[in-house]
Amino acid sequence: MTEITDSKPGVQSVSKDTPLEEILSIIKRDGCVVVKELVSVEDVDQVNQDIQERLNRDLEWNGSFFPKETRRAPSMIALSPTYTKTQVMNPLFQAICAYFLTTRSVFWWGDQQKESVSKPYVTSCTGIEVGPGAKAQPLHRDSYINHNILPEISKWDDERDQNRETALGMMVAGCKVTRENGGTQFILGSHLWGTKRTTPPSAEDCVVAELEKGDALIMFSSIYHGGGNNTTQGERRIAYATFAVRGYFRQEENQYLAVPQEVVKTYDHATQKFIGYSMSDPACGYVEELSPFYLLHPELLQDARPQDF
């Protein structure tokens, strides 16, 4: 695996054509990376249009995590096929998720050893619009949702840390994102920190990821981050947050209820399985002892039989 040693200060930016190995190395070192122009401006504009009605009827958050000036559009897979096809199922995002979030385990089954491979799937899909006057979010790790308790390390090790991360996210800019309009703040390298540190994360240690429309910020869920202050008079910062989780964890946003089955059925098989209509090996998520995929495709049931895990 290529190790990245030289870089400019701040969040690193790469072309979408950069070799996957190089992108993975930056994420291992820094906890995040910006991929320029990952989604076309035309596709982003379509997604912006698709979610307007949902943003307009959003309710104010009861608490401090999202400021009152912020509006959200959850259940994005149900709202926008363009979002689903160009962001959730984006080939680069899928490849990075597969690398960091696929779990391989070997167990004894009688006198045989069997390997189980649990693949990642969607955990949450949300459009987030930060309005003028919004105050910065508290710095946090999204992996606290999975109760991910991490030991302190100084550097990523491929063998030791292959199961360290529980989830991974991508933020695609729906407009130009700047420090002034609420760009997300990050503490680079904080994915290496142990959970039991006795001092809280500080905004003084943060850098801001500034993005053009269609740029994507890909990050570990363990990196400390938070939406920034929107100090502008009239700019509304919109970004799309797509997160995937290891296949044996519960989803943050329940996709089976958030996305109606009639909508799920309009997507291809790979998308249906990434939404959650598949089993996590060896035996998580079955219905009538079969993969939930058959709920969408009962015509295939004639060839399906319950089988050993």
Coordinates of C-alpha atoms in Angstrom, one line a residue:
M1 CA 0.0 0.0 0.0
T2 CA 1.3 3.4 -1.0
E3 CA 2.1 5.7 2.0
I4 CA 1.6 9.4 1.5
T5 CA 4.3 11.5 3.2
D6 CA 4.3 14.9 1.5
S7 CA 1.2 17.1 1.4
K8 CA 0.2 20.7 1.8
P9 CA -1.5 21.8 5.1
G10 CA -5.3 21.3 5.4
V11 CA -7.7 18.7 4.0
Q12 CA -6.1 17.1 1.0
S13 CA -7.8 17.3 -2.4
V14 CA -7.4 14.8 -5.2
S15 CA -8.8 14.2 -8.7
K16 CA -11.5 11.6 -9.1
D17 CA -9.1 9.8 -11.4
T18 CA -6.5 9.4 -8.6
P19 CA -5.5 5.8 -8.1
L20 CA -7.7 4.2 -5.3
E21 CA -4.6 3.1 -3.4
E22 CA -3.4 6.7 -3.0
I23 CA -6.9 7.9 -1.9
L24 CA -7.0 5.1 0.7
S25 CA -3.6 6.1 2.0
I26 CA -4.6 9.7 2.6
I27 CA -7.7 8.6 4.4
K28 CA -5.7 6.3 6.7
R29 CA -3.3 9.1 7.5
D30 CA -5.7 12.1 7.8
G31 CA -9.1 10.5 8.4
C32 CA -10.6 12.3 5.3
V33 CA -10.0 13.4 1.8
V34 CA -11.7 15.7 -0.8
V35 CA -12.4 14.3 -4.2
K36 CA -12.8 17.1 -6.7
E37 CA -15.8 17.0 -9.2
L38 CA -16.9 13.5 -8.1
V39 CA -20.5 14.4 -9.0
S40 CA -21.5 16.5 -12.0
V41 CA -22.9 19.9 -11.5
E42 CA -26.0 18.9 -13.5
D43 CA -26.7 15.9 -11.3
V44 CA -26.2 18.0 -8.1
D45 CA -28.7 20.6 -9.5
Q46 CA -31.2 17.9 -10.0
V47 CA -30.8 16.6 -6.5
N48 CA -31.2 20.2 -5.2
Q49 CA -34.5 20.4 -7.0
D50 CA -35.6 17.0 -5.9
I51 CA -35.4 17.8 -2.2
Q52 CA -36.8 21.3 -2.0
E53 CA -40.3 20.3 -1.0
R54 CA -38.9 18.2 1.9
L55 CA -36.6 21.0 3.1
N56 CA -39.5 23.4 3.0
R57 CA -41.5 21.3 5.5
D58 CA -38.7 20.4 7.8
L59 CA -39.3 20.9 11.6
E60 CA -36.9 22.8 13.8
W61 CA -34.5 20.5 15.7
N62 CA -35.3 20.1 19.4
G63 CA -31.8 20.4 20.9
S64 CA -28.4 21.9 20.2
F65 CA -27.0 19.4 17.6
F66 CA -28.6 21.2 14.6
P67 CA -29.1 25.0 15.0
K68 CA -32.6 26.4 14.3
E69 CA -31.3 27.9 11.0
T70 CA -30.6 24.4 9.7
R71 CA -33.0 22.4 7.5
R72 CA -32.7 18.7 6.7
A73 CA -34.0 16.3 4.1
P74 CA -33.7 12.7 5.4
S75 CA -34.7 9.6 3.5
M76 CA -32.8 10.8 0.5
I77 CA -33.1 7.5 -1.4
A78 CA -36.8 7.9 -1.4
L79 CA -36.6 11.5 -2.5
S80 CA -34.1 11.5 -5.4
P81 CA -33.1 8.7 -7.8
T82 CA -30.4 11.0 -9.1
Y83 CA -28.9 11.2 -5.6
T84 CA -29.1 7.4 -5.2
K85 CA -27.4 6.7 -8.5
T86 CA -24.7 9.3 -8.5
Q87 CA -23.9 9.5 -4.8
V88 CA -25.0 6.4 -2.8
M89 CA -23.9 4.1 -5.6
N90 CA -21.0 6.1 -6.8
P91 CA -18.3 3.6 -7.8
L92 CA -15.5 5.4 -5.9
F93 CA -17.5 5.7 -2.7
Q94 CA -18.5 2.0 -3.1
A95 CA -14.9 0.9 -3.5
I96 CA -13.8 2.9 -0.4
C97 CA -16.6 1.5 1.7
A98 CA -15.9 -2.0 0.5
Y99 CA -12.2 -1.6 1.5
F100 CA -12.7 -0.2 5.0
L101 CA -16.0 -1.7 6.0
T102 CA -16.0 -5.3 4.7
T103 CA -15.7 -7.7 7.6
R104 CA -14.1 -11.2 7.1
S105 CA -14.1 -13.7 9.9
V106 CA -13.2 -17.4 10.0
F107 CA -15.1 -19.7 12.4
W108 CA -15.2 -23.4 13.2
W109 CA -18.2 -25.3 11.9
G110 CA -17.8 -28.8 13.2
D111 CA -14.5 -30.0 11.8
Q112 CA -14.5 -27.3 9.1
Q113 CA -13.4 -23.7 9.1
K114 CA -15.8 -21.4 7.3
E115 CA -15.2 -17.8 6.3
S116 CA -18.1 -15.3 6.6
V117 CA -17.9 -12.1 4.7
S118 CA -20.2 -9.2 5.9
K119 CA -20.5 -6.4 3.3
P120 CA -21.3 -2.8 4.2
Y121 CA -24.7 -1.2 3.6
V122 CA -26.4 2.2 3.9
T123 CA -26.9 3.6 7.4
S124 CA -28.1 7.2 6.7
C125 CA -28.8 9.6 3.8
T126 CA -29.5 13.2 4.5
G127 CA -29.5 16.6 2.8
I128 CA -28.4 19.3 5.2
E129 CA -28.9 23.0 4.6
V130 CA -27.2 25.5 6.9
G131 CA -28.7 29.0 6.9
P132 CA -27.3 32.4 7.8
G133 CA -26.7 32.9 11.5
A134 CA -26.3 29.2 12.3
K135 CA -23.8 28.4 15.0
A136 CA -21.2 25.7 14.7
Q137 CA -22.1 22.1 15.8
P138 CA -20.3 20.6 18.7
L139 CA -17.3 18.6 17.6
H140 CA -18.2 14.9 17.5
R141 CA -17.5 11.5 16.1
D142 CA -20.3 9.9 14.2
S143 CA -19.1 6.5 15.2
Y144 CA -20.4 7.1 18.8
I145 CA -23.7 5.9 17.3
N146 CA -22.2 2.4 16.9
H147 CA -20.7 2.5 20.4
N148 CA -17.2 2.3 18.8
I149 CA -14.7 2.5 21.6
L150 CA -11.2 3.1 20.1
P151 CA -7.7 2.6 21.5
E152 CA -5.2 5.3 20.9
I153 CA -2.8 4.7 18.0
S154 CA -0.1 6.8 16.4
K155 CA -0.4 5.5 12.9
W156 CA -2.7 3.3 10.8
D157 CA -1.7 -0.3 10.5
D158 CA -3.5 -2.3 7.8
E159 CA -3.5 -5.7 9.6
R160 CA -4.2 -4.4 13.1
D161 CA -6.8 -1.8 12.1
Q162 CA -8.8 -3.6 9.4
N163 CA -11.9 -3.6 11.7
R164 CA -11.2 -0.4 13.5
E165 CA -13.8 1.7 11.7
T166 CA -17.6 1.0 12.0
A167 CA -18.8 3.5 9.4
L168 CA -17.7 5.8 6.7
G169 CA -19.3 8.9 5.2
M170 CA -19.3 11.1 2.1
M171 CA -20.4 14.8 2.0
V172 CA -21.2 16.1 -1.5
A173 CA -21.4 19.9 -1.9
G174 CA -24.7 21.1 -3.3
C175 CA -23.3 24.6 -3.7
K176 CA -19.9 26.3 -3.1
V177 CA -19.0 25.5 0.5
T178 CA -16.8 28.0 2.4
R179 CA -15.6 28.7 5.9
E180 CA -18.0 31.6 6.0
N181 CA -21.2 29.7 5.0
G182 CA -20.7 26.9 7.4
G183 CA -18.1 24.5 5.9
T184 CA -17.5 21.4 8.0
Q185 CA -14.6 21.7 10.5
F186 CA -12.3 18.7 11.0
I187 CA -9.4 17.8 13.3
L188 CA -7.1 16.0 10.9
G189 CA -5.7 12.8 12.3
S190 CA -8.3 12.6 15.2
H191 CA -9.4 9.2 13.9
L192 CA -6.3 7.9 15.5
W193 CA -7.3 9.2 19.0
G194 CA -8.4 6.9 21.7
T195 CA -12.0 7.3 23.0
K196 CA -10.8 7.7 26.6
R197 CA -8.9 10.9 26.1
T198 CA -9.5 13.2 29.1
T199 CA -9.6 16.5 27.2
P200 CA -12.3 17.4 24.7
P201 CA -11.7 18.2 21.0
S202 CA -11.0 21.9 20.4
A203 CA -12.1 24.1 17.5
E204 CA -8.7 25.7 17.6
D205 CA -7.3 22.5 16.1
C206 CA -9.7 22.4 13.2
V207 CA -9.4 23.0 9.5
V208 CA -12.3 23.7 7.2
A209 CA -13.1 21.7 4.1
E210 CA -14.0 24.2 1.4
L211 CA -15.7 22.7 -1.7
E212 CA -17.0 23.5 -5.1
K213 CA -20.4 22.2 -6.1
G214 CA -20.0 18.4 -6.9
D215 CA -16.9 18.0 -4.8
A216 CA -17.0 15.1 -2.2
L217 CA -15.5 15.0 1.2
I218 CA -15.0 11.3 2.2
M219 CA -14.3 10.6 5.9
F220 CA -14.1 8.0 8.6
S221 CA -17.0 8.3 11.0
S222 CA -14.4 8.4 13.9
I223 CA -12.9 11.8 12.8
Y224 CA -13.9 14.7 15.0
H225 CA -15.9 17.2 13.0
G226 CA -18.9 19.5 13.0
G227 CA -20.7 21.9 10.8
G228 CA -19.2 25.4 11.0
N229 CA -20.7 28.9 11.7
N230 CA -22.6 30.5 8.9
T231 CA -21.5 34.1 9.2
T232 CA -22.9 35.2 5.8
Q233 CA -26.0 37.5 5.3
G234 CA -27.8 35.4 2.7
E235 CA -25.9 32.2 1.8
R236 CA -27.5 28.8 2.5
R237 CA -25.0 26.0 2.5
I238 CA -26.4 22.7 1.2
A239 CA -24.5 19.4 1.3
Y240 CA -25.5 15.7 1.1
A241 CA -24.4 13.3 3.7
T242 CA -24.2 9.6 2.8
F243 CA -23.0 7.1 5.4
A244 CA -22.4 3.3 5.1
V245 CA -21.9 0.9 8.1
R246 CA -20.6 -2.6 8.6
G247 CA -23.2 -5.1 7.6
Y248 CA -23.8 -6.5 11.1
F249 CA -24.6 -3.1 12.7
R250 CA -28.1 -1.6 12.9
Q251 CA -28.8 1.3 10.5
E252 CA -29.0 4.8 11.9
E253 CA -31.8 5.6 9.5
N254 CA -34.1 2.7 9.1
Q255 CA -34.1 2.3 5.3
Y256 CA -36.8 -0.3 5.3
L257 CA -39.3 2.2 6.6
A258 CA -37.7 5.4 5.2
V259 CA -37.9 4.2 1.6
P260 CA -41.2 2.7 0.5
Q261 CA -40.9 -0.8 -1.2
E262 CA -42.4 0.5 -4.4
V263 CA -39.5 3.0 -4.6
V264 CA -36.9 0.3 -3.7
K265 CA -38.3 -1.8 -6.5
T266 CA -37.4 0.9 -9.1
Y267 CA -33.7 0.5 -8.4
D268 CA -31.3 -2.1 -9.7
H269 CA -30.4 -5.2 -7.7
A270 CA -27.0 -3.8 -6.4
T271 CA -28.8 -0.7 -5.0
Q272 CA -31.5 -2.8 -3.4
K273 CA -28.9 -4.9 -1.7
F274 CA -26.9 -1.8 -0.5
I275 CA -30.1 -0.4 0.9
G276 CA -30.3 -3.5 3.1
Y277 CA -32.3 -6.1 1.1
S278 CA -29.6 -8.7 1.5
M279 CA -28.2 -10.8 4.3
S280 CA -25.0 -10.0 6.3
D281 CA -23.0 -13.2 6.4
P282 CA -23.3 -15.5 8.2
A283 CA -26.9 -15.1 9.3
C284 CA -28.1 -11.5 9.9
G285 CA -31.3 -10.1 8.4
Y286 CA -33.2 -13.1 7.1
V287 CA -37.0 -13.2 6.5
E288 CA -38.6 -16.7 6.6
E289 CA -35.0 -18.0 6.7
L290 CA -34.3 -16.5 3.4
S291 CA -32.6 -13.2 2.2
P292 CA -35.0 -10.2 2.3
F293 CA -34.1 -9.8 -1.4
Y294 CA -36.9 -12.2 -2.1
L295 CA -39.4 -9.8 -0.7
L296 CA -38.7 -7.6 -3.7
H297 CA -38.4 -10.5 -6.1
P298 CA -41.0 -13.2 -5.2
E299 CA -40.7 -14.6 -8.7
L300 CA -37.3 -15.9 -7.7
L301 CA -38.6 -17.9 -4.7
Q302 CA -39.2 -21.0 -6.7
D303 CA -35.4 -21.6 -6.8
A304 CA -34.7 -20.5 -3.2
R305 CA -34.2 -22.8 -0.3
P306 CA -33.1 -22.2 3.3
Q307 CA -29.5 -23.3 3.6
D308 CA -26.6 -23.6 6.1
F309 CA -25.0 -20.4 7.2

